XYZ file of C-alpha atoms in Angstrom:
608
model
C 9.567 37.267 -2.939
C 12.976 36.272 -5.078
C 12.451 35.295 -8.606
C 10.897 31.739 -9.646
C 14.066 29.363 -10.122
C 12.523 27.877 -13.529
C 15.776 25.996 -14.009
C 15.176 23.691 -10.957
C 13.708 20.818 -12.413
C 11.193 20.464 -9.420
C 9.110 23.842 -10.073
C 7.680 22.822 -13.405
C 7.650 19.100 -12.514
C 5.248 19.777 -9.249
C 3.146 21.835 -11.343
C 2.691 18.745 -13.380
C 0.057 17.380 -10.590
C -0.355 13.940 -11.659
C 3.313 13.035 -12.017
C 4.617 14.455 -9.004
C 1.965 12.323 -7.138
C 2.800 9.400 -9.481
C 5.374 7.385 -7.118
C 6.975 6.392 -10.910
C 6.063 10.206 -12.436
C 4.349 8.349 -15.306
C 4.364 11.894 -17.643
C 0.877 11.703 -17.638
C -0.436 14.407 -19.782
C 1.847 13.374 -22.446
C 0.332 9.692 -22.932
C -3.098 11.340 -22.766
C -2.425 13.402 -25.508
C -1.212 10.679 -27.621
C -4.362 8.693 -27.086
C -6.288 11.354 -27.979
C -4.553 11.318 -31.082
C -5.038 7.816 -31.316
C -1.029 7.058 -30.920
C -2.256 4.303 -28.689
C 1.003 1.981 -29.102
C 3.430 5.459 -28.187
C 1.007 6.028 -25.282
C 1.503 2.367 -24.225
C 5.530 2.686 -24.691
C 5.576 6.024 -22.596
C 3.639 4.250 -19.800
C 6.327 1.247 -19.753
C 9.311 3.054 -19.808
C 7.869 4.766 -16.117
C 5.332 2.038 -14.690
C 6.511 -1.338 -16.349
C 3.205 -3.053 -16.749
C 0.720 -0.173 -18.059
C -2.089 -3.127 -18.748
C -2.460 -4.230 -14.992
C -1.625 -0.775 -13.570
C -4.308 0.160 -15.679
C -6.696 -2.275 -13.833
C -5.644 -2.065 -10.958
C -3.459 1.139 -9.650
C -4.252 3.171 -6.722
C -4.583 6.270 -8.266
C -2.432 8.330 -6.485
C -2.127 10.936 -9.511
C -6.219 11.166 -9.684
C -6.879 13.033 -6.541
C -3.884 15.415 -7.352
C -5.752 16.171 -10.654
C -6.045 19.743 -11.276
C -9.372 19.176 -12.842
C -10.362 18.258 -9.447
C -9.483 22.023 -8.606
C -11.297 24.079 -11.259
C -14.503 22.443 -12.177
C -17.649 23.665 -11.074
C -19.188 21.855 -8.094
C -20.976 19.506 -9.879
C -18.195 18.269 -11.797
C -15.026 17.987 -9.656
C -13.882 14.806 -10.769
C -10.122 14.307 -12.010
C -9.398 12.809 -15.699
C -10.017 9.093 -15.525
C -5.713 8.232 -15.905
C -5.855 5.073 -14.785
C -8.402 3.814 -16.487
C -6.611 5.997 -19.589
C -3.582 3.625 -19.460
C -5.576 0.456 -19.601
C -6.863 1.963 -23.475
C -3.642 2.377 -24.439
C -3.047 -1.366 -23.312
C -6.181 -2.309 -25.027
C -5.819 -0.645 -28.309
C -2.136 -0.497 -28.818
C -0.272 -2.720 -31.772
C 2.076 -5.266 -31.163
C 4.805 -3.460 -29.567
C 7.479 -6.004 -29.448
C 10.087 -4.916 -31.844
C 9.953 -1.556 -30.431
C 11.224 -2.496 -26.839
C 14.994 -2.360 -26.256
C 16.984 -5.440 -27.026
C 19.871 -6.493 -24.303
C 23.480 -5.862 -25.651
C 24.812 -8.363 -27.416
C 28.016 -8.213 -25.107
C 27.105 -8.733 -21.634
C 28.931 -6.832 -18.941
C 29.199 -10.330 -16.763
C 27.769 -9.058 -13.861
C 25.383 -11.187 -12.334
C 22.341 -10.158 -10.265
C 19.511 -12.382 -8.688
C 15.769 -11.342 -7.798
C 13.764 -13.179 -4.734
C 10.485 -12.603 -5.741
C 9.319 -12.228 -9.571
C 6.351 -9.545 -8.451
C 6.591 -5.799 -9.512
C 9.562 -4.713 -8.017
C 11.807 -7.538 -8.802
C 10.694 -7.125 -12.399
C 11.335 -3.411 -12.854
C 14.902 -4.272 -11.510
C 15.250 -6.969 -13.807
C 13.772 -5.124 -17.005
C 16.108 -2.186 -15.743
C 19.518 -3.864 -15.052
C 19.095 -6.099 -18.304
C 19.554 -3.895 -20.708
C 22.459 -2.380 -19.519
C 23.794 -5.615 -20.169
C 24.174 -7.511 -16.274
C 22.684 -11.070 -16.056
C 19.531 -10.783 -13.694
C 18.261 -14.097 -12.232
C 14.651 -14.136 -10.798
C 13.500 -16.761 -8.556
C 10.008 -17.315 -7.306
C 8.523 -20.613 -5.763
C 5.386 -20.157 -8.222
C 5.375 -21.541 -11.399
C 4.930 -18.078 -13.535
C 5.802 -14.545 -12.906
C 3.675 -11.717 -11.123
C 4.377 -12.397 -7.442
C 1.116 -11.155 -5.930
C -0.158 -9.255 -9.202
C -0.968 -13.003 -10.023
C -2.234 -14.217 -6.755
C -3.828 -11.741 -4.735
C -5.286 -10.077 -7.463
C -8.822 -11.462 -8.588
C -9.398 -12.522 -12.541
C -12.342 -10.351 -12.834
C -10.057 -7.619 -12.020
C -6.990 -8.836 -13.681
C -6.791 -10.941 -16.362
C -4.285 -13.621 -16.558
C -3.535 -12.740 -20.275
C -2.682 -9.363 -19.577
C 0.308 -10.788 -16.847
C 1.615 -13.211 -19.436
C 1.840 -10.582 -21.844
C 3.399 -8.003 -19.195
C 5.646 -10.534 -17.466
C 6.685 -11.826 -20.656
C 8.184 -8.133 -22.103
C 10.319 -8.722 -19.456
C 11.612 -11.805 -19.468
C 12.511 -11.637 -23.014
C 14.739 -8.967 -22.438
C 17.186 -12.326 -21.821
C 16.049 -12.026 -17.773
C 16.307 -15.837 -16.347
C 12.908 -16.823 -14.313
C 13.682 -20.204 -12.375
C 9.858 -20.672 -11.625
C 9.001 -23.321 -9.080
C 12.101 -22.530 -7.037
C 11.951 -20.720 -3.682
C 14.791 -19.473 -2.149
C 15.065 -20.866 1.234
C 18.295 -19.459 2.656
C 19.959 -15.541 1.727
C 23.236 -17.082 2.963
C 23.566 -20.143 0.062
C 21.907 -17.337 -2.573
C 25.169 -14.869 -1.513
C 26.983 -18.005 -1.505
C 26.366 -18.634 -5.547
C 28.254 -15.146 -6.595
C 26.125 -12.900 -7.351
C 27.311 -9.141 -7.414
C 24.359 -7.959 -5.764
C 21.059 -9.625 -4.452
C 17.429 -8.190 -5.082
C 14.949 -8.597 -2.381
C 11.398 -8.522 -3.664
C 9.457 -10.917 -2.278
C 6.331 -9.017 -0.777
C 4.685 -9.416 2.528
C 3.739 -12.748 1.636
C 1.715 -13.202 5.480
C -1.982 -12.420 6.596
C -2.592 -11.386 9.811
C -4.619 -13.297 11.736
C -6.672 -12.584 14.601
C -6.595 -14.937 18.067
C -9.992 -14.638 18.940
C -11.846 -17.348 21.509
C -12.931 -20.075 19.274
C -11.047 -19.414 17.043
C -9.273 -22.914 16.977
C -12.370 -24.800 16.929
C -13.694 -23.041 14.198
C -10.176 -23.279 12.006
C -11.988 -25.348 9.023
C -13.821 -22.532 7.792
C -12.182 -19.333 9.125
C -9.296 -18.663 6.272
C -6.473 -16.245 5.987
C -7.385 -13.499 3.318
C -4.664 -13.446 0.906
C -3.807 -16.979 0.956
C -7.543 -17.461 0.438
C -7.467 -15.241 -2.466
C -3.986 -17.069 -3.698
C -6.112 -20.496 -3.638
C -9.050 -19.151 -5.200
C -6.523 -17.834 -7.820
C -4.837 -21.303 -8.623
C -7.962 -22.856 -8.606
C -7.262 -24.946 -5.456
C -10.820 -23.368 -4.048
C -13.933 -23.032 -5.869
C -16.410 -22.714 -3.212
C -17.710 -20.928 0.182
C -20.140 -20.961 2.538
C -23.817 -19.029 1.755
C -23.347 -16.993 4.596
C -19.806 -15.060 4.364
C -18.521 -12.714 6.853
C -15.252 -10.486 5.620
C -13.109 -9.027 8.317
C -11.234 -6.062 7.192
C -11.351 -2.838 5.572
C -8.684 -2.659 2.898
C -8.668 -3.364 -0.475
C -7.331 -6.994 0.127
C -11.177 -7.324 2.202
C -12.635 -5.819 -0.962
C -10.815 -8.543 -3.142
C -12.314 -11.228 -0.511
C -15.985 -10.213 -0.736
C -16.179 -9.608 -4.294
C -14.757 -13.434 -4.952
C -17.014 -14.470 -2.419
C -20.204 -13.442 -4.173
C -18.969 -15.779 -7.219
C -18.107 -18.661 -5.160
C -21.210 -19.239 -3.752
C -21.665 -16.394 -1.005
C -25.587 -15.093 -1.065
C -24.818 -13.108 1.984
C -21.746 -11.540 2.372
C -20.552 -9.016 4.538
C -18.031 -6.738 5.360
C -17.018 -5.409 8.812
C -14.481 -3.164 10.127
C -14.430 -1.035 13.777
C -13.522 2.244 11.832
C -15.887 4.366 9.890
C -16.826 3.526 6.648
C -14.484 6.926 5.100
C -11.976 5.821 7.460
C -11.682 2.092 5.542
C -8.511 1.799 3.723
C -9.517 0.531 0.552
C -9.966 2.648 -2.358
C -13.470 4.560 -2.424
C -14.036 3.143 -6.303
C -13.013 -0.676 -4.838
C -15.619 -0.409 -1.588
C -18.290 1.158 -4.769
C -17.638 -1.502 -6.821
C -18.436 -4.321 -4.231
C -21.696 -2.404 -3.056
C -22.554 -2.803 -6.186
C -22.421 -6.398 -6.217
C -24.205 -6.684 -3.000
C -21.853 -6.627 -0.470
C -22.820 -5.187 2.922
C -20.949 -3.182 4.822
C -21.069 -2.963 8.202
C -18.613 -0.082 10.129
C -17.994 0.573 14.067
C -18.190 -3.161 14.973
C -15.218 -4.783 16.657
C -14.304 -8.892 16.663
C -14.859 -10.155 20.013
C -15.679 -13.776 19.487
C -15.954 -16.987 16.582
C -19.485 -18.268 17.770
C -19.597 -21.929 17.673
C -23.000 -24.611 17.209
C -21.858 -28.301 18.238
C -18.579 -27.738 17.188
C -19.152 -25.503 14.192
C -18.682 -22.231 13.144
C -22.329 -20.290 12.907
C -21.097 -16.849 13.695
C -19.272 -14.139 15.421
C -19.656 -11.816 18.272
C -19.068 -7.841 17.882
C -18.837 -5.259 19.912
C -20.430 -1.626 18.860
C -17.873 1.114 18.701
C -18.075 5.438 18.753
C -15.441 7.671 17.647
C -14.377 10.766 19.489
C -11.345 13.541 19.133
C -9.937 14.617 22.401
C -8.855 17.840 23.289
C -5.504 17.259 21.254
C -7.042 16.353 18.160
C -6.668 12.882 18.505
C -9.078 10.541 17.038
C -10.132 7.230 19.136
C -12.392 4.651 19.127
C -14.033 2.981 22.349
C -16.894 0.754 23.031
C -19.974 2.017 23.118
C -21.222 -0.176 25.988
C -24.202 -1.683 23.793
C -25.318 -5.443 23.963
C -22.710 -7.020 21.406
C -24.081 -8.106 18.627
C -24.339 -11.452 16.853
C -23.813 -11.893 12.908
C -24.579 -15.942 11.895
C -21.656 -17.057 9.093
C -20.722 -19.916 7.639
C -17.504 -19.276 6.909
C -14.955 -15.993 8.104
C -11.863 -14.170 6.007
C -9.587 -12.645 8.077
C -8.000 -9.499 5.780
C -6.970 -7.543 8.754
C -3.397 -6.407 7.623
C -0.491 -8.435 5.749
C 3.486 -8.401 7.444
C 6.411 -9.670 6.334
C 8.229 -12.706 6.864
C 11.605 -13.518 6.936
C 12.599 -16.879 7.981
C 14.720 -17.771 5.094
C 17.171 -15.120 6.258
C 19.790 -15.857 8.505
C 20.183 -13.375 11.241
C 24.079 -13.763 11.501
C 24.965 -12.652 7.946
C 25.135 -8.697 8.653
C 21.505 -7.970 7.869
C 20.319 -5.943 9.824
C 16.334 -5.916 11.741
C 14.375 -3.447 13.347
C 12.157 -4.196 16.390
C 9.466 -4.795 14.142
C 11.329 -8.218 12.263
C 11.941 -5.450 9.298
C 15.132 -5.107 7.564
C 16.472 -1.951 8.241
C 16.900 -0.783 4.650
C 17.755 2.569 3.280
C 14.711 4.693 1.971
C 16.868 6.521 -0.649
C 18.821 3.612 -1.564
C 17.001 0.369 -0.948
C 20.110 -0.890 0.606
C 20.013 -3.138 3.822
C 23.313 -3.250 6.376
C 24.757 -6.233 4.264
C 26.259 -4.374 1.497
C 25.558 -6.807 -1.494
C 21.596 -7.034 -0.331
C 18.657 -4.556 -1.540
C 14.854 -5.007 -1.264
C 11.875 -2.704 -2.744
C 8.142 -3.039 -2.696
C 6.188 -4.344 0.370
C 9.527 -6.333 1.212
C 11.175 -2.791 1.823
C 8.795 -0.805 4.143
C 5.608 -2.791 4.629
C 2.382 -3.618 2.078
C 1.425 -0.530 -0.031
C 0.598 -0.783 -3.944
C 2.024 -2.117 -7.445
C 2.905 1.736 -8.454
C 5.320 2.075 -5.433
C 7.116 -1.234 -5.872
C 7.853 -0.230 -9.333
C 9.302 2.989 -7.808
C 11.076 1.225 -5.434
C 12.524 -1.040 -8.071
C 13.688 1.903 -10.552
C 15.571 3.292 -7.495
C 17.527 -0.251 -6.183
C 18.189 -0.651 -9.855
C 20.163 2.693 -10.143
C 21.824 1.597 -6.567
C 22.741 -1.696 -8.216
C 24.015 -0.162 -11.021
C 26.391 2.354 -9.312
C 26.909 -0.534 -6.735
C 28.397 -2.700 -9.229
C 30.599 0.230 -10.103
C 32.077 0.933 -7.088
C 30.291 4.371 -6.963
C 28.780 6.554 -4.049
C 24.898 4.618 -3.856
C 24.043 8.111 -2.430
C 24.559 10.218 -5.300
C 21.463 9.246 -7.704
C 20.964 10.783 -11.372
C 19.574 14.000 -11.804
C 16.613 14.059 -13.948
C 16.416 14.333 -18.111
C 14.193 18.062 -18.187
C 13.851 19.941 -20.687
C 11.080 23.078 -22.231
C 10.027 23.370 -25.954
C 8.105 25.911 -27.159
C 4.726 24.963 -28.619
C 4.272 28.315 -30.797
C 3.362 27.137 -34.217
C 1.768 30.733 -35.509
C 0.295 34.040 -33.776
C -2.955 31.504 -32.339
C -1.629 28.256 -33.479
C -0.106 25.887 -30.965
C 1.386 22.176 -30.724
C -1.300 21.237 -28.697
C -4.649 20.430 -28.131
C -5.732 23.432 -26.057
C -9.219 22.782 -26.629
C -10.257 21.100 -23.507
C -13.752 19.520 -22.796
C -16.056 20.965 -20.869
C -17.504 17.524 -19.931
C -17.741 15.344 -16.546
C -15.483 12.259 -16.145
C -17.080 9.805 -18.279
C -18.044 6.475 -16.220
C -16.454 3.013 -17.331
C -18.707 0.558 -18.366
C -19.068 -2.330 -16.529
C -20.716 -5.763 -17.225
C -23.768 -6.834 -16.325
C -24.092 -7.844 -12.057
C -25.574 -11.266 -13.046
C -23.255 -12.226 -15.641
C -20.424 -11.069 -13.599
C -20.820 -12.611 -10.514
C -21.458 -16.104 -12.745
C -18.224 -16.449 -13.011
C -14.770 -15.488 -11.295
C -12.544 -15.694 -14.439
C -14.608 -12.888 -16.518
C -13.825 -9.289 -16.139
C -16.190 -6.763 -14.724
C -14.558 -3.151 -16.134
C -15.156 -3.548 -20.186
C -13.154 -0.751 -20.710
C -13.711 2.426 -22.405
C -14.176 2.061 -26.172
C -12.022 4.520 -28.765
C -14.363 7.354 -28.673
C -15.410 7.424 -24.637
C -11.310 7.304 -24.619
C -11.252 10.229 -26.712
C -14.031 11.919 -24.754
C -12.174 10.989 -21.526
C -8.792 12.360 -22.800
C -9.729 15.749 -24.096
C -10.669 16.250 -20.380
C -7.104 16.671 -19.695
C -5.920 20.324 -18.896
C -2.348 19.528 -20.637
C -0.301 20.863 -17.161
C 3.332 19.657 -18.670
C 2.548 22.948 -21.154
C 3.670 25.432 -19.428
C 2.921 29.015 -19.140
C 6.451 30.878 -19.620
C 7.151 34.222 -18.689
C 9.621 36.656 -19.797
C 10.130 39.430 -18.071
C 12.036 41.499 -20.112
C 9.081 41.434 -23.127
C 6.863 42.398 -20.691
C 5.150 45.791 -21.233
C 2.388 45.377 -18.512
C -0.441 45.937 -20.935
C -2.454 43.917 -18.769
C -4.156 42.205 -20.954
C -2.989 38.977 -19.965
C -5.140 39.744 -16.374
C -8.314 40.605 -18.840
C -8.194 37.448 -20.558
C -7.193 34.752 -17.978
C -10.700 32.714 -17.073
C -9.153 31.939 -13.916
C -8.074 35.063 -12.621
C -4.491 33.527 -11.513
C -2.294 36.342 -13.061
C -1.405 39.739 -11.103
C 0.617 42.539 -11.400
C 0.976 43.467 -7.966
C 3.971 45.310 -5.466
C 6.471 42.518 -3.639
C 5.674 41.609 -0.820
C 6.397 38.827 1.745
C 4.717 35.172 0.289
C 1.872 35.482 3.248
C 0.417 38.435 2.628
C 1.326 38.896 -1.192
C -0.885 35.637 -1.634
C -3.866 37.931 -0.192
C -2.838 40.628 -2.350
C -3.429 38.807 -5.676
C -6.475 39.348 -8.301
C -7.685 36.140 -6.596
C -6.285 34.963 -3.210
C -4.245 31.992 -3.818
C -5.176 29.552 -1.138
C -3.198 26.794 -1.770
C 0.202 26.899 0.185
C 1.226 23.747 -1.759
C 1.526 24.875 -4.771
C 3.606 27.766 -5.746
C 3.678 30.881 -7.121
C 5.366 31.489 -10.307
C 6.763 34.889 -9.762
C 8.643 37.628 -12.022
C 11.506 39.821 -11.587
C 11.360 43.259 -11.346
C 9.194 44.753 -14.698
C 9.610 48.704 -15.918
C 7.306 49.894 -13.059
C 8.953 48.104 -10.489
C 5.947 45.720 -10.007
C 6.299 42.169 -10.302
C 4.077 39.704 -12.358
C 2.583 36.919 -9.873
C 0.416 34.039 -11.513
C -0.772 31.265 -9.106
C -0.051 28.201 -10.484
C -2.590 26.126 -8.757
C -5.828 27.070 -10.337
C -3.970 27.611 -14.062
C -5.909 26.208 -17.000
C -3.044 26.187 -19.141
C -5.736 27.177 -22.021
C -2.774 29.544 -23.578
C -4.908 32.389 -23.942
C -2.231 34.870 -22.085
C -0.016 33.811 -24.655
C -2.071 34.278 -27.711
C -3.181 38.107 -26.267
C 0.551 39.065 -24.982
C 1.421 41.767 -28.066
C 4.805 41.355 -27.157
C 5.699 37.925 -26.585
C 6.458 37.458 -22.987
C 4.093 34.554 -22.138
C 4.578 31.228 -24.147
C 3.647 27.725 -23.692
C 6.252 25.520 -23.227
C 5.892 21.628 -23.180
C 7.912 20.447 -20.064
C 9.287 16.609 -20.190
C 10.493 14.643 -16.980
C 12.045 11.998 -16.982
C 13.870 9.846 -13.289
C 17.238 9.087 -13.846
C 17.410 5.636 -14.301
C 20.255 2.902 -14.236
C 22.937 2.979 -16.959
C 24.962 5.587 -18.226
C 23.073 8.417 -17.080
C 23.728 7.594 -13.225
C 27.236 7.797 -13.866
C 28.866 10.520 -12.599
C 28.656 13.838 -14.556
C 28.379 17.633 -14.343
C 24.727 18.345 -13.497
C 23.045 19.845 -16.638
C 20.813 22.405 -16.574
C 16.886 22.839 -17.796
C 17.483 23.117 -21.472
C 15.048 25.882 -23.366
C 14.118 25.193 -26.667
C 12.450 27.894 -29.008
């Protein structure tokens, strides 16, 4: 094997779990740290400079950094839960000061540019919040009356305050961003039409799926759409249900629809979906949360009929279904051939799936659509066939989560940006990387090194009755300050990395005595297959690579796997020589604004 490339600001960055899984690469460890040093309001302003709106995200992300936790990886068996980072973002929300005057102002001199946003949800603000401070005039239309797109509709209130997206929204628009509220845009053509440089496309998949079942006209009264259910329940435009609910779906958006159900009136509510219940898309903590509230679940049953008595919905017909693999692996699902089986119901939510809808854009403009009634945009871009036109979130490439749009709208914002320019859209901004040395004396570090040996610590939650008394009051209380201190000394600090210089190196060895993990080696080269055998302990995990050495005195080279790496620093305080040190790595996206213009690529900077 050749030499680790250190200077490629991907190696350290993917060693960094949680922010290379973080669509946004929120630096993770680094807020954590500061909330364990009770920094909460530089915490809160590291969070919004990646993900935007660290107070809902903090409610209500996906996760996708938690299963990539390397905690998950090294604790015993009876542990192997990740650090609680989501929930870790909502504390620096909660306990934070007011922020306000440390958020950056819009130049005084605009640059004249003017750029509108169709949609005011999470992707249309990050481009707003993005593009206005580099001085362009951003324009957000949405036909509700406040911002938040679907964070504000779809989203229950005992998930989601409505505080917390004033307060969000609000950062944003007082950056000097324009909301016309109340005002839905109706044709792309007459919005090109009003001179805008460039137009944002963020407006969701604003459409429920429904399902064309027999009876299912005569039973319309009280079989309803899932999100625009949830969207009515939101505005307060619905404050009841039927005793007997059944919820049709297995997503998070069906997990949204029981859970509201049980406070509008449903005794009996239940959830069914043809897959398995591991196979259900919604989040394992969201389909936890509503068992706990007394939601059934019911898996391997598939729609067949809306049952009607005298004209009225009473229930619905399913048919049993079995899974099997064939001989190619692939998983199916058929019938079972059992009797189907009747569930009564009063009333029926359909959360089967969202899609887009377009109507509003003409089809003779230069926009282009797939087969599928998608625009055909470009995934490193955002950019769609008509030139001046970008979209992001679930407007881009189909429903996914609030993490991704803001991803999505970082990116179109640098493409809007270099757009506006006249530059190549294709040609994005390397990343700001660089490693600093956290050596303060011979065992004295930067850091907290001293990680907890404890299991994730659980969030409290209020009580089932009062909860379900009313849809407006939260369930998750939060952790308090010293649960969030608990919580964040869990983290194993992997943006300190272990650094390794060669040259010092005397191969003493006692590096390999010390390390807990056994994930250092001084071993012969080898091809990466079988060297991986080779090693003190065989490193299994082909995703994650192998920081390895040049050639040392002996002709031996110095292997350590990085996936199993507690970053505890103890090879660094034993090396007599110096050759390991732990160096803090920072990443941060390029983002619109100078840095996307074009310039010399910089390398990884070193720092002590």
């Amino acid at each position: 094997m050749r030499p680790t490339d250190i200077v490629s600001p991907d190696y350290f960055h993917k060693v960094v779990d949680c922010q290379w899984a973080c669509p946004a690469h929120t630096p993770v460890p680094e807020y954590i740290r500061l909330i364990a040093a009770g920094r909460y309001s530089d915490a809160y302003l590291v969070n919004w400079e990646s993900n935007v709106f660290p107070g809902v995200l903090g409610r209500t992300c996906d996760r996708p950094c938690e299963p990539a936790c390397r905690r998950s990886r090294v604790e015993d068996e009876a542990g192997k839960q990740p650090v609680a980072i989501c929930r870790l973002k909502r504390v620096a929300a909660d306990y934070k000061d007011d922020i306000r005057a440390r958020l950056p102002q819009p130049p005084t001199l605009r640059n004249g540019r003017r750029v509108a946003c169709v949609g005011a949800g999470p992707a249309s603000l990050t481009v707003a919040r993005d593009l206005a401070v580099q001085g362009y005039l951003v324009t957000v239309f949405d036909g509700e009356a406040k911002a938040g797109g679907f964070i504000r509709s779809q989203i229950p209130k005992f998930r989601l305050p409505e505080e917390v997206i004033d307060e969000e929204t609000g950062y944003i628009l007082d950056l000097g961003v324009e909301l016309r509220a109340g005002q839905r845009i109706d044709s792309l053509q007459a919005l090109l039409a009003q001179g805008y440089e460039a137009v944002f496309v963020g407006c969701g998949a604003p459409r429920g799926r429904d399902l064309p079942l027999p009876g299912r006209e005569q039973a319309a009264p009280n079989i309803h759409i899932g999100i625009d259910w949830l969207s009515s329940v939101s505005f307060g435009h619905v404050s009841a249900i039927g005793k007997r609910v059944i919820v049709l779906g297995g997503g998070n958006t069906a997990m949204d629809c029981c859970r509201s159900a049980k406070r509008l009136g449903g005794e009996q509510v239940t959830v069914i979906v043809r897959s398995g219940f591991d196979e259900m898309k919604a989040s394992p903590w969201e389909k936890e949360d509503a068992q706990h509230e007394g939601v059934t679940i019911l898996n391997y049953l598939a729609p067949k009929a809306f049952v009607l008595d005298n004209g009225k919905l009473c229930g619905m017909q399913f048919e049993a279904m079995a899974a099997s693999t064939d001989a190619a692996g692939r998983r199916t699902l058929a019938p079972t051939g059992e009797p189907e089986r009747f569930v009564p119901c009063d009333d029926v939510l359909i959360a089967v799936g969202q899609e887009n809808a377009f109507p509003w854009i003409e089809r003779d403009i230069g926009l282009a659509f797939d087969e599928r009634g998608m625009p055909v945009v470009d995934p490193i871009t955002f950019q769609s066939s008509a030139a001046r036109v970008f979209f992001g979130g679930d407007a881009a490439f189909g429903p996914k989560n609030i993490i991704t749009a803001v991803a999505h709208g970082h990116a179109a914002a640098v493409s809007i940006d270099k757009f506006c320019n006249g530059e190549d859209l294709r040609q994005r901004p390397p990343p700001t990387v660089h490693l600093l040395s956290q050596k303060m004396g011979i065992h004295e570090w930067s850091y907290d090194n001293a990680v907890t040996p404890d299991h994730r610590f659980k969030v409290p939650l209020r009580d089932v009755s009062a909860a379900l008394k009313n849809i407006r009051v939260e369930v998750e209380l939060g952790y308090d300050q010293q649960l969030a201190l608990k919580e964040a000394r869990r983290c194993l600090n992997c943006d300190v990395q272990t650094v390794f210089s060669d040259s010092l190196c005397i191969e003493c060895d006692a590096c390999v005595d010390i390390c807990p993990m056994d994930c250092i080696s001084f071993v012969e080269n080898g091809e990466e297959g079988e060297l991986r055998e080779r090693l003190k302990a065989p490193a299994l995990n082909l995703a994650q690579s192998l920081f390895v050495s040049g050639n040392l005195k002996t002709g031996r080279i110095m292997v350590k796997d990085e996936d199993v790496c507690l970053h505890c620093s103890l090879c660094a305080e034993r090396c007599p020589t110096g050759a390991w040190d732990m160096q803090k790595f920072f990443f941060s996206p390029g983002r619109a604004g100078p840095a996307c213009r074009p310039q010399p690529s910089a390398p990884l900077r070193q720092v002590g």
